[in-house]
Tab-separated table of C-alpha atoms and ligand atoms in Angstrom:
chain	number	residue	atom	x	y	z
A	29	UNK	CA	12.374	0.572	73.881
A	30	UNK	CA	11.736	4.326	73.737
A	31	UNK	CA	8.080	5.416	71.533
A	32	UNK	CA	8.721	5.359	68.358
A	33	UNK	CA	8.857	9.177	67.475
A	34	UNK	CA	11.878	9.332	69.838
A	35	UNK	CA	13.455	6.454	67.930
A	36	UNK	CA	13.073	8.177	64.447
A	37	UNK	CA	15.448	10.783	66.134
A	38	UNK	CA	17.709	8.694	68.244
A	39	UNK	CA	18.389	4.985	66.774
A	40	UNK	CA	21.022	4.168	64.623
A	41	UNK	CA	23.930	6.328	65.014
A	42	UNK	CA	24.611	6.931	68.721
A	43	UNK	CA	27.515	8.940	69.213
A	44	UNK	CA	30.273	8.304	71.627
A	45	UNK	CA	31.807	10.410	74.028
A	46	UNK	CA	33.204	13.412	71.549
A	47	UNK	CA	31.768	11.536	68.514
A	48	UNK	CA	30.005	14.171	65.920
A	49	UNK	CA	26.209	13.631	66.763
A	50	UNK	CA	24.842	13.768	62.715
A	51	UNK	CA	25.718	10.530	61.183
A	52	UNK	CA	29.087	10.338	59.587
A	53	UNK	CA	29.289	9.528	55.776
A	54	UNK	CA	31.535	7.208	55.315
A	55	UNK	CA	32.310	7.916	52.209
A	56	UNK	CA	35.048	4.668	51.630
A	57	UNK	CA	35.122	1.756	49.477
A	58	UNK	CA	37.524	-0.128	52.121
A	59	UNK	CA	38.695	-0.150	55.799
A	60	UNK	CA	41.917	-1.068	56.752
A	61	UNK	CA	43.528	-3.729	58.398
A	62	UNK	CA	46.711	-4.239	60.168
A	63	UNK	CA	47.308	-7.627	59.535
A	64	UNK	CA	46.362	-10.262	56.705
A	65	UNK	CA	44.910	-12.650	59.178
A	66	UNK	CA	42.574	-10.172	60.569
A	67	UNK	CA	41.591	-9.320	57.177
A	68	UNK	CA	41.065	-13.789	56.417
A	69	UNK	CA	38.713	-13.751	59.630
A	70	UNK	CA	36.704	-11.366	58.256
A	71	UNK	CA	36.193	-13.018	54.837
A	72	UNK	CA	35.304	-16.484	56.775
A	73	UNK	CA	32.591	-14.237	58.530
A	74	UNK	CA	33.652	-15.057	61.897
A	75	UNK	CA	35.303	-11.948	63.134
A	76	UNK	CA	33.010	-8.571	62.190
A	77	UNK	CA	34.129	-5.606	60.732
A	78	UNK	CA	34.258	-3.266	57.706
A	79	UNK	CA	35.896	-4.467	55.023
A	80	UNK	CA	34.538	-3.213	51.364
A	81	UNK	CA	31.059	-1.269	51.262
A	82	UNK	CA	29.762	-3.651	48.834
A	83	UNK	CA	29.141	-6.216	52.233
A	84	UNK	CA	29.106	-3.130	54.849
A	85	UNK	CA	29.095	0.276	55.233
A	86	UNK	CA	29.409	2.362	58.763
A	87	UNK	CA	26.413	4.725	57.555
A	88	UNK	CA	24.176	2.162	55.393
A	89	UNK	CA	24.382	-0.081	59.037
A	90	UNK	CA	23.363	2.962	61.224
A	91	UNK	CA	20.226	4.080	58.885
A	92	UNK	CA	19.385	-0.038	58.633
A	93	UNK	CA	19.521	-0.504	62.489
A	94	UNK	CA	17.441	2.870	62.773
A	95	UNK	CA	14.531	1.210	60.587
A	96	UNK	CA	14.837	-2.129	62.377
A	97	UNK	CA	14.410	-0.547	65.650
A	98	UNK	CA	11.388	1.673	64.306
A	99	UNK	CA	10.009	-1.822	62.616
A	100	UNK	CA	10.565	-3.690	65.711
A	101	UNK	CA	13.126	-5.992	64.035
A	102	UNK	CA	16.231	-8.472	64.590
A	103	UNK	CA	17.925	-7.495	61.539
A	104	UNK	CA	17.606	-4.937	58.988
A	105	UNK	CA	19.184	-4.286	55.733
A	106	UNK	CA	19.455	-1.263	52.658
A	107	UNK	CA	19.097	-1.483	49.147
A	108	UNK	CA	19.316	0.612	46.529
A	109	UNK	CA	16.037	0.641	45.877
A	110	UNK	CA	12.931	-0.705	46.144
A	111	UNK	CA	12.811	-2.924	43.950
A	112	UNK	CA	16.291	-4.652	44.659
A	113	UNK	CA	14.606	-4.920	48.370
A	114	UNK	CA	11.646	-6.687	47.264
A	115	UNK	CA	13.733	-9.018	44.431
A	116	UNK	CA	16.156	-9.642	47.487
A	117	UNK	CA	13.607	-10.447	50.077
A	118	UNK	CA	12.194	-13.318	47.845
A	119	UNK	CA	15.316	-13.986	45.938
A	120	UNK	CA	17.190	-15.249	49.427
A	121	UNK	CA	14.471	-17.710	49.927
A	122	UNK	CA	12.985	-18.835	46.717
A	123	UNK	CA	15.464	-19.700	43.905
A	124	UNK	CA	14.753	-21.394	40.110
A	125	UNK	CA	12.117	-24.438	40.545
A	126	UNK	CA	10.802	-22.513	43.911
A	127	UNK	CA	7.044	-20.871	44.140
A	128	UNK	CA	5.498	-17.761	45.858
A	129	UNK	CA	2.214	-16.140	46.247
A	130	UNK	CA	1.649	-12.881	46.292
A	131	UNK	CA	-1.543	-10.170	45.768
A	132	UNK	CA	-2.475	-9.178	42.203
A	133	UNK	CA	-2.846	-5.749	43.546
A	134	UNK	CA	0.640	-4.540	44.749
A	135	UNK	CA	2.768	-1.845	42.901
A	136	UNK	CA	3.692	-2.195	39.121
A	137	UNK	CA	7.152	-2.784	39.103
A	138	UNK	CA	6.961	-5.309	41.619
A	139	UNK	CA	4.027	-7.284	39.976
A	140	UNK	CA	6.348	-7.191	36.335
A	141	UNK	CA	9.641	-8.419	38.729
A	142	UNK	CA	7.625	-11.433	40.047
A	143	UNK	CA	5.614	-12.307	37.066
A	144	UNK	CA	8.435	-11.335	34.545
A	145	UNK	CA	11.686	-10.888	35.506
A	146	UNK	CA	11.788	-14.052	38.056
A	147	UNK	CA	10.149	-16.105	35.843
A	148	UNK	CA	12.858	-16.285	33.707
A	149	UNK	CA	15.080	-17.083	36.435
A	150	UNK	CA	12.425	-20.030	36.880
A	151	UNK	CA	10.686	-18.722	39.625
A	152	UNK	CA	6.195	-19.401	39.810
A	153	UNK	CA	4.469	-16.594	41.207
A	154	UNK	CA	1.187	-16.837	41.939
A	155	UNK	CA	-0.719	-13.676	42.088
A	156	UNK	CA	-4.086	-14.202	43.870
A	157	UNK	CA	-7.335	-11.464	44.633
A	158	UNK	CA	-6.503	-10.432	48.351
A	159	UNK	CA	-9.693	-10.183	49.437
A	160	UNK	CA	-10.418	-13.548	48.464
A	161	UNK	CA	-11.661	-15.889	51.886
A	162	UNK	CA	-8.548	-18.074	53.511
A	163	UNK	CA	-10.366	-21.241	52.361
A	164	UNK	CA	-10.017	-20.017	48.445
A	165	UNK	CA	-6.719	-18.738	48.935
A	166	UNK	CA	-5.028	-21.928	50.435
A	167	UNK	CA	-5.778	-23.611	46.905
A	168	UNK	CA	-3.475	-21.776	45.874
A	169	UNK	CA	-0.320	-23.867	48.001
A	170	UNK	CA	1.803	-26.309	46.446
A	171	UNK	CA	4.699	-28.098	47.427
A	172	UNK	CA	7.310	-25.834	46.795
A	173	UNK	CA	5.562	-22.763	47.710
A	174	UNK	CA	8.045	-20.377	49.601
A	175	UNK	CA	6.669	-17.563	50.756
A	176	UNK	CA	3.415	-15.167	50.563
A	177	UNK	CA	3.452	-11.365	49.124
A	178	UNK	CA	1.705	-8.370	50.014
A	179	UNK	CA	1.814	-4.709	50.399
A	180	UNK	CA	0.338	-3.172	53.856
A	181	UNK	CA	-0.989	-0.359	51.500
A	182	UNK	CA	-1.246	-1.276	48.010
A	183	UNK	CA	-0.151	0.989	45.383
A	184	UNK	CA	-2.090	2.546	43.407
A	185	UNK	CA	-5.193	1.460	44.620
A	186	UNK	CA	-5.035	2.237	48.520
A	187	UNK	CA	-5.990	-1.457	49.685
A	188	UNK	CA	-5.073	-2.687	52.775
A	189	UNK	CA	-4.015	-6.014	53.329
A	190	UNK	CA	-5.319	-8.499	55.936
A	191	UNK	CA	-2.092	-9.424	57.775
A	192	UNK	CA	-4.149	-11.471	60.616
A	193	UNK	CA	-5.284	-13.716	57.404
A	194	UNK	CA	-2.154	-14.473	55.392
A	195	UNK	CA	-0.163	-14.903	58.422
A	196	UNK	CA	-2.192	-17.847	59.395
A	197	UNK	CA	-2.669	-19.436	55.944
A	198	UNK	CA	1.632	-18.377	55.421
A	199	UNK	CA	2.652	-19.550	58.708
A	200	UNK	CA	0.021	-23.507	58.536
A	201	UNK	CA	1.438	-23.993	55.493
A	202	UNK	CA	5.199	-23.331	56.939
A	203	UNK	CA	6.642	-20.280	54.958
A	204	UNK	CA	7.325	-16.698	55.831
A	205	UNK	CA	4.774	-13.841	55.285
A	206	UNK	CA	6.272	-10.638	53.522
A	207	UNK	CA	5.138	-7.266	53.697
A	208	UNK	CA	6.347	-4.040	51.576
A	209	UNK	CA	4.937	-1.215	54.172
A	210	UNK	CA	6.209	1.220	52.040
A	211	UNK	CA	3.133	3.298	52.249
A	212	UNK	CA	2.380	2.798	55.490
A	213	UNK	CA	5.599	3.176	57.180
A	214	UNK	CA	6.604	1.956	60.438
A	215	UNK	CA	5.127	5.031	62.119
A	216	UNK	CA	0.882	3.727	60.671
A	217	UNK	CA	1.444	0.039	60.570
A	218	UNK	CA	4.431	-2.428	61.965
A	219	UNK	CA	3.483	-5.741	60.289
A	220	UNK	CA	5.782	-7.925	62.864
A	221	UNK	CA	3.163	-7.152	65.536
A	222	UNK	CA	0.475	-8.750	63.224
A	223	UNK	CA	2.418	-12.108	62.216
A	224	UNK	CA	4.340	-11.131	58.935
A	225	UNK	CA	8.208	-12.309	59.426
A	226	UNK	CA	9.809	-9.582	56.697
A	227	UNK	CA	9.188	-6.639	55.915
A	228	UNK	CA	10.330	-4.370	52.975
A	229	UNK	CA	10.539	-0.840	52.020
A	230	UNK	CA	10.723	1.569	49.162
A	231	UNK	CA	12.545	4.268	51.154
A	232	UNK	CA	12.442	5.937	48.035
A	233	UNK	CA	9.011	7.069	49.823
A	234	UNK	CA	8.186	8.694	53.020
A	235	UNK	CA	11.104	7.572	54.653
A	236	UNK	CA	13.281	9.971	52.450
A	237	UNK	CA	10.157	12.232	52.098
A	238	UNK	CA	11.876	14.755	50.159
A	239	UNK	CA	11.666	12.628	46.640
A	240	UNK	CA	15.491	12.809	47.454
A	241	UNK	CA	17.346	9.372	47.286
A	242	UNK	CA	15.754	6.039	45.320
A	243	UNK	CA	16.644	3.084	48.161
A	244	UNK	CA	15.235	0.313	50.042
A	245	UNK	CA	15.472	-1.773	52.598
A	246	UNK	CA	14.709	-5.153	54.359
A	247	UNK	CA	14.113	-6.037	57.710
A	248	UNK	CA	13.645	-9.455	59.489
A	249	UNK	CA	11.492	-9.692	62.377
A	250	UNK	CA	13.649	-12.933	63.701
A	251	UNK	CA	10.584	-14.493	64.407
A	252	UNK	CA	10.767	-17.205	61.397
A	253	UNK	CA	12.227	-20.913	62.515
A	254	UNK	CA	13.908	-22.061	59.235
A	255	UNK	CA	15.332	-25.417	61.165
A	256	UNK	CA	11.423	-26.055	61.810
A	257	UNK	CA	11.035	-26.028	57.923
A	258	UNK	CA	14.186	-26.910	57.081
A	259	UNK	CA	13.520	-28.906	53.936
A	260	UNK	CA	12.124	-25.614	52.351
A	261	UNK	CA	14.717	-23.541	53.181
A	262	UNK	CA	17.810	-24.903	52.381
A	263	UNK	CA	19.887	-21.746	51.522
A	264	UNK	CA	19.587	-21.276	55.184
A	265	UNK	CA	19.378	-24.722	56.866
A	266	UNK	CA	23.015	-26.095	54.875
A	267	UNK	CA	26.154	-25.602	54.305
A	268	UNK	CA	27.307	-22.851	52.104
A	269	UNK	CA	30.072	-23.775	50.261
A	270	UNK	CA	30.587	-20.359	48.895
A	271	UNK	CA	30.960	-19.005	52.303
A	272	UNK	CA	33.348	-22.151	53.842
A	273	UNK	CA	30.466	-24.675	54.813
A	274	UNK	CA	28.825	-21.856	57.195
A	275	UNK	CA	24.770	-22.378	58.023
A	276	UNK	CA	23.220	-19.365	58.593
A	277	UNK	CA	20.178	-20.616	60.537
A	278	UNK	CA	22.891	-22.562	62.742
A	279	UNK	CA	25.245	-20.109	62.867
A	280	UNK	CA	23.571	-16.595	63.263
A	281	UNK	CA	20.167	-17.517	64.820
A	282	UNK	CA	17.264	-14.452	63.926
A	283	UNK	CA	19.994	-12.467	62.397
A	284	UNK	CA	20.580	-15.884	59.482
A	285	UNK	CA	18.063	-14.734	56.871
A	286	UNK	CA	19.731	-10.871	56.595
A	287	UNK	CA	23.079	-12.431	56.706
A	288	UNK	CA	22.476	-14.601	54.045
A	289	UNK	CA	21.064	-11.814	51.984
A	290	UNK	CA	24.166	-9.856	52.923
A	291	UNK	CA	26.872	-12.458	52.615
A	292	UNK	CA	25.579	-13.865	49.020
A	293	UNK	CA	23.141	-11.527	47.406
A	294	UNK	CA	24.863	-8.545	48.022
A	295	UNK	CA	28.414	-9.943	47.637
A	296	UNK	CA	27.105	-11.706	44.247
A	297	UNK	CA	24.129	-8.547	42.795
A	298	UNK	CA	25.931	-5.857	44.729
A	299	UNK	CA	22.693	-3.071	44.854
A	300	UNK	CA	23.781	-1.040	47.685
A	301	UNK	CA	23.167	2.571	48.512
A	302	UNK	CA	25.388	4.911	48.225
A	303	UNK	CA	26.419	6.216	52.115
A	304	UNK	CA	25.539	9.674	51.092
A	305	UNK	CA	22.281	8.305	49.806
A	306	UNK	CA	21.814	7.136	53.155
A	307	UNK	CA	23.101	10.158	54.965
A	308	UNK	CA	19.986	11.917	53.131
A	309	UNK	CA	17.630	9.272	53.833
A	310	UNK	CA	18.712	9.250	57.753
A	311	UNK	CA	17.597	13.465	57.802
A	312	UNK	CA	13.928	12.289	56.082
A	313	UNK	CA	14.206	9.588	58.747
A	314	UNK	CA	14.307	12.214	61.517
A	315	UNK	CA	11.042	13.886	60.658
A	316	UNK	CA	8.866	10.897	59.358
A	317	UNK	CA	6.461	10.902	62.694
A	318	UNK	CA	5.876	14.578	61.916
A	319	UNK	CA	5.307	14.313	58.405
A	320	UNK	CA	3.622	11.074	58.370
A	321	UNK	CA	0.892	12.908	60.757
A	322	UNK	CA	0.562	15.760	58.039
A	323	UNK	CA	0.226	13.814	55.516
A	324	UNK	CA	-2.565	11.866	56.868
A	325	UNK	CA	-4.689	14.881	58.422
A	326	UNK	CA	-3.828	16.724	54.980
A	327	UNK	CA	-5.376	13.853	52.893
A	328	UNK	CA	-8.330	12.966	54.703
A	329	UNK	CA	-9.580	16.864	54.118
A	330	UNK	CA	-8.324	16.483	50.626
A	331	UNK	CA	-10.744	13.199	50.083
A	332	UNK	CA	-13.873	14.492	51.820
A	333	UNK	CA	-12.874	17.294	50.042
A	334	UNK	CA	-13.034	15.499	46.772
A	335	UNK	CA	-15.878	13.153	48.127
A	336	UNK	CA	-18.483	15.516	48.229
A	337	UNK	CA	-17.756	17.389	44.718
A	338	UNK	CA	-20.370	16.748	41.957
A	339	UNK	CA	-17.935	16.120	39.563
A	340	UNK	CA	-16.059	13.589	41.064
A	341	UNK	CA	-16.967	10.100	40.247
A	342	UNK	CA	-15.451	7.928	43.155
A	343	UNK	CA	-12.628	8.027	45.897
A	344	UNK	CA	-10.633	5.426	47.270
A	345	UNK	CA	-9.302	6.452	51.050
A	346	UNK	CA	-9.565	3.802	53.658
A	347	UNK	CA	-9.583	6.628	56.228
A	348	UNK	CA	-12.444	7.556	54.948
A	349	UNK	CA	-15.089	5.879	57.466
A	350	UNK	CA	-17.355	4.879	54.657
A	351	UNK	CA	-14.661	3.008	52.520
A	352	UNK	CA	-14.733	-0.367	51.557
A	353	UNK	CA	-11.679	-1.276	53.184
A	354	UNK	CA	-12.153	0.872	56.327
A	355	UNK	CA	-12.402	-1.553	58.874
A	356	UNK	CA	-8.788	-3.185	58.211
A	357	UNK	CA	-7.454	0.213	58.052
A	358	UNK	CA	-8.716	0.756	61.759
A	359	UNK	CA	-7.613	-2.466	63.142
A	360	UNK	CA	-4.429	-2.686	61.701
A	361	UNK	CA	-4.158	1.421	61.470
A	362	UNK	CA	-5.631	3.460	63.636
A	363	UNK	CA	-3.634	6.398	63.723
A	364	UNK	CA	-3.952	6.827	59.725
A	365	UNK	CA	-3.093	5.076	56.378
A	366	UNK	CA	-1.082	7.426	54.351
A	367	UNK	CA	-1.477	10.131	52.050
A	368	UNK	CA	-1.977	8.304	49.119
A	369	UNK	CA	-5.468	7.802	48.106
A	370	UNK	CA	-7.159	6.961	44.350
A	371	UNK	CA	-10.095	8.950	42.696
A	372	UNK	CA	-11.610	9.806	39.564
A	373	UNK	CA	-13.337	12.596	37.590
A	374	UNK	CA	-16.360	12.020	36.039
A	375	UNK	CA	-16.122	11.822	32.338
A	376	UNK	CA	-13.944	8.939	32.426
A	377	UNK	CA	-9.836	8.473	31.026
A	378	UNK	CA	-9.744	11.478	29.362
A	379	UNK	CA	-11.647	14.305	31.757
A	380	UNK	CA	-9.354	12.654	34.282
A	381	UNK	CA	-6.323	13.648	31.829
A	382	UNK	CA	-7.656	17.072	31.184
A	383	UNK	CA	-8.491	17.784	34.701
A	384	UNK	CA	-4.878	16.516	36.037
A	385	UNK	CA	-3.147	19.274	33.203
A	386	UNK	CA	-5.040	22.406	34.753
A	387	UNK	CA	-3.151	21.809	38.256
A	388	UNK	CA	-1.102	24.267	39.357
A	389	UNK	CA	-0.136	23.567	43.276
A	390	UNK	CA	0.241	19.514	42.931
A	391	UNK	CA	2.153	18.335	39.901
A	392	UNK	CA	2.541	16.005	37.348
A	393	UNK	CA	5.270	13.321	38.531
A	394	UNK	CA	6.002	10.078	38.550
A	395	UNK	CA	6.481	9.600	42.493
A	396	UNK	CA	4.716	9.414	45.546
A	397	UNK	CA	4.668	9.839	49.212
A	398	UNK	CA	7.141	13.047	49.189
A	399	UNK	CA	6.922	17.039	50.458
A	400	UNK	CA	4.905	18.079	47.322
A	401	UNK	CA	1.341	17.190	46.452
A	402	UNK	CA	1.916	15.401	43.474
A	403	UNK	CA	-0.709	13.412	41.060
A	404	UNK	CA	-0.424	10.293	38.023
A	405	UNK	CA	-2.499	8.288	35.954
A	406	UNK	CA	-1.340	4.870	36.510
A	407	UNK	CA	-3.299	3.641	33.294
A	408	UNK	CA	-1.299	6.106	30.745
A	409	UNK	CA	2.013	6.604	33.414
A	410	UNK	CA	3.311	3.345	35.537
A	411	UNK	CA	1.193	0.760	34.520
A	412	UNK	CA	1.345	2.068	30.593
A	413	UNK	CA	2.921	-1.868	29.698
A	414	UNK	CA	0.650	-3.771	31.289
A	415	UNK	CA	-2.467	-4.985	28.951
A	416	UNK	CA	-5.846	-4.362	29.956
A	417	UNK	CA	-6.411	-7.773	31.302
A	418	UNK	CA	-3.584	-7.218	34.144
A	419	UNK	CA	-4.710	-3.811	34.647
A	420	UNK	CA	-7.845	-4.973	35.464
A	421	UNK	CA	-6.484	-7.750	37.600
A	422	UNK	CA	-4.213	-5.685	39.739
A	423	UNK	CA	-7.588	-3.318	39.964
A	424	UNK	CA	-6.583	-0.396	38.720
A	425	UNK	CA	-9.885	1.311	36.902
A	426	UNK	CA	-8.938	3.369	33.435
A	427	UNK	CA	-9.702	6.436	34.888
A	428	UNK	CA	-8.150	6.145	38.214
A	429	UNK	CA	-5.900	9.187	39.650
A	430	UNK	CA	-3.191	8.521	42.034
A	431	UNK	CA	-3.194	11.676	44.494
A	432	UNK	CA	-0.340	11.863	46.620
A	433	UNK	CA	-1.151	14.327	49.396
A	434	UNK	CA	1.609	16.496	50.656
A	435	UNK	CA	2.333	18.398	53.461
A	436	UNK	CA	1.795	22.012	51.917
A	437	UNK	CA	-1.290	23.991	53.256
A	438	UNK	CA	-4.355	21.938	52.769
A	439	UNK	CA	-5.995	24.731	51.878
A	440	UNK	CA	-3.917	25.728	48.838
A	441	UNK	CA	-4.257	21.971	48.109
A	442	UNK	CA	-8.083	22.352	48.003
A	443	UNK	CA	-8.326	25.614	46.176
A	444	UNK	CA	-6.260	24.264	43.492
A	445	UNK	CA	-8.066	20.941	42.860
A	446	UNK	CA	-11.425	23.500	43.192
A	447	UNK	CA	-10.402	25.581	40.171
A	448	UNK	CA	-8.827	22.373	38.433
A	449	UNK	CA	-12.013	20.919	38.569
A	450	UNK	CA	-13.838	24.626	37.371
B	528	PLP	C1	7.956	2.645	44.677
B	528	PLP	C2	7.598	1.346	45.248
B	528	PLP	C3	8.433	0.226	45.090
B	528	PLP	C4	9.695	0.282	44.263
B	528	PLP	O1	10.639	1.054	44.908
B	528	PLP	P1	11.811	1.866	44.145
B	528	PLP	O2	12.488	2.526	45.289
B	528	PLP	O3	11.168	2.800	43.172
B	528	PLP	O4	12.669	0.849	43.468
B	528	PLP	C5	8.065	-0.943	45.699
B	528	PLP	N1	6.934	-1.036	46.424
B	528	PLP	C6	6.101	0.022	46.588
B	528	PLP	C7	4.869	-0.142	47.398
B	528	PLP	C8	6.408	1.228	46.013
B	528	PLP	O5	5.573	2.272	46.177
């Protein structure tokens, strides 16, 4: 395998002989066939090939195989979003009477799909305080547990998660660890070399980097043995008799749990990207070493920056070497975090407010991880439906501001938080 900035360029598409060398969009619903029986093989799943986008598209498979290879992956998948990534990656494993656990602090709209959305569809999520010690946490394993949560970098509150710990407790008590490393990207952190089995993205993030294209995507590491646990997996360890009596786990070895997801949740839920979404998110793809190493440098100034102002009343940046959760960013991420991190003004919710509407440089939005220096206030903006009980459980403080650091001049990003600040 080639380093990895070479692979953000390279993998995925690679042109043949007289073959254009940018990605193609393949902008078709179907492929055709020459003959019906061709087109029956391909139905059965056992000959491959394109047949409607819904299952497979030329230009979602490049971009997918480009993010396995930079994740170190078997198999790799996109979404349209985030979100459909993260209900997917569960979804394929955990169905109505299953359980999961997963950390009170990841991102909003994940934290509503588990304890919400899937628990209509009779799905238990347990959400549990990541920094709690293993022996506390394993209480929280029952029978038909199915899987553990967690976000590399949590958002809003710029945790990291302790992969080396959850992968043990995940992987004694015979279920998959799942990562979103949305914020971290493949270029800071690659879970699979610390024990998790999947791992998700918002590409919607830096991977697009350009606040461009909402997708997502899912990527196996191959490393799970369903047969071993076959009693909790069945989806994968028998027969589907939707897809004529085929196991995955038998039948397509460390590529089983992506084809399942292909073959029934995106055959049955259908949230693909669009190929020229992917086409756009390939370009951000191309440049995410580059900018992930700008936005890193730009956003530790920006929080020592902000550290040593008098009217600043905390920061959260694990880069930052005297931050609570510095240590785990330096094992697990040495080169850098992201350029996310979480502060607030002194004077509480609404000097927070007032300071975030004299910006001029870094703006108001409801995103993250792009080009532009952007800011939110989680309390009144993302997390707005959540009561103060869960907002206090998922850690995020009142007052907290959610500073996404750009990759503009740092300088200009300084002077402008100076005079926002007065
Ligand atoms: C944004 C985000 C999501 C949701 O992704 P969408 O692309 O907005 O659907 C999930 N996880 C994390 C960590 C995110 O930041």
């Amino acid at each position: 395998m080639t380093n990895i900035e070479t692979r953000c360029v390279h993998e995925g598409w690679k042109p043949a002989q007289g073959e254009p060398r940018q990605l193609p969009i393949y902008q078709s619903t179907t492929f055709k066939y020459d003959t019906s029986d061709y087109m029956g093989k391909l139905f059965d799943l056992e000959a491959s090939g394109y047949f409607y986008t819904r299952l497979q598209n030329p230009t979602n498979d490049a971009v997918a195989a480009k993010i396995c290879a930079l994740e170190g992956g078997a198999a790799a998948l996109l979404t349209s979003s985030g979100q459909a990534a993260n209900f997917y990656a569960v979804f394929n494993i955990c169905e109505s009477g299953g359980h999961f656990i997963a950390s009170s602090s990841i991102y909003g709209g994940t934290y509503n799909l588990f304890g919400t959305t899937m628990k209509k569809m009779g799905i238990e999520c347990t959400f549990v305080d990541q920094t709690l010690p293993a022996e506390e946490l394993e209480k929280y394993f029952k029978p038909n547990t199915k899987a553990v949560f967690g976000e590399t970098i949590t958002n809003p509150t710029v945790s990291i998660f302790d992969f080396e710990k959850f992968a043990k407790l995940a992987h004694k008590h015979g279920v998959p660890l799942i990562v979103d490393n949305t914020f971290a990207t493949p270029i800071n952190c690659r879970p699979f070399e610390w024990g998790a089995d999947i791992v998700t993205h918002s590409t919607t993030k830096y991977m697009d980097g350009h606040a461009a294209c909402v997708g997502g995507c899912i990527v196996d590491s191959g490393n799970f043995d369903w047969m071993k646990y076959a009693d909790k997996f069945p989806g994968l360890t028998t027969p589907d008799e939707s897809y004529h009596g085929i196991t995955y786990a038998e039948k397509f070895g460390k590529e089983a749990y992506i084809t399942k997801a292909t073959a029934q949740l995106m055959r049955d839920l259908g949230s693909i990207p669009s190929p020229q979404n992917s086409f756009y998110l390939n370009m951000g793809l191309e440049t995410l070493h580059l900018r992930m190493k700008k936005h890193c440098e730009n956003a530790l100034a920006v929080a020592k920056y902000l550290k040593s102002h008098e009217k600043i009343a905390w920061v959260h940046y694990a880069d930052l070497k005297d931050d609570k959760y510095h240590s785990l960013a330096e094992k697990y991420m040495p080169d850098g975090t992201c350029g996310v991190l979480a502060f607030a003004v002194k004077g509480g919710r609404d000097a927070s407010i007032a300071f975030m509407d004299r910006l001029k440089v870094a703006s108001i939005a409801t995103h993250v991880a792009d080009s532009k220096t952007c800011l939110l206030h989680p309390a009144s903006h993302t997390h707005r439906q959540l009561t103060d009980e869960q907002l206090a459980e998922s850690g995020v403080a009142p007052d907290l501001i959610r500073l996404s650091v750009g990759i503009e001049d740092v300088s200009d990003i300084i002077a402008d938080l100076k005079q926002a600040l007065g």
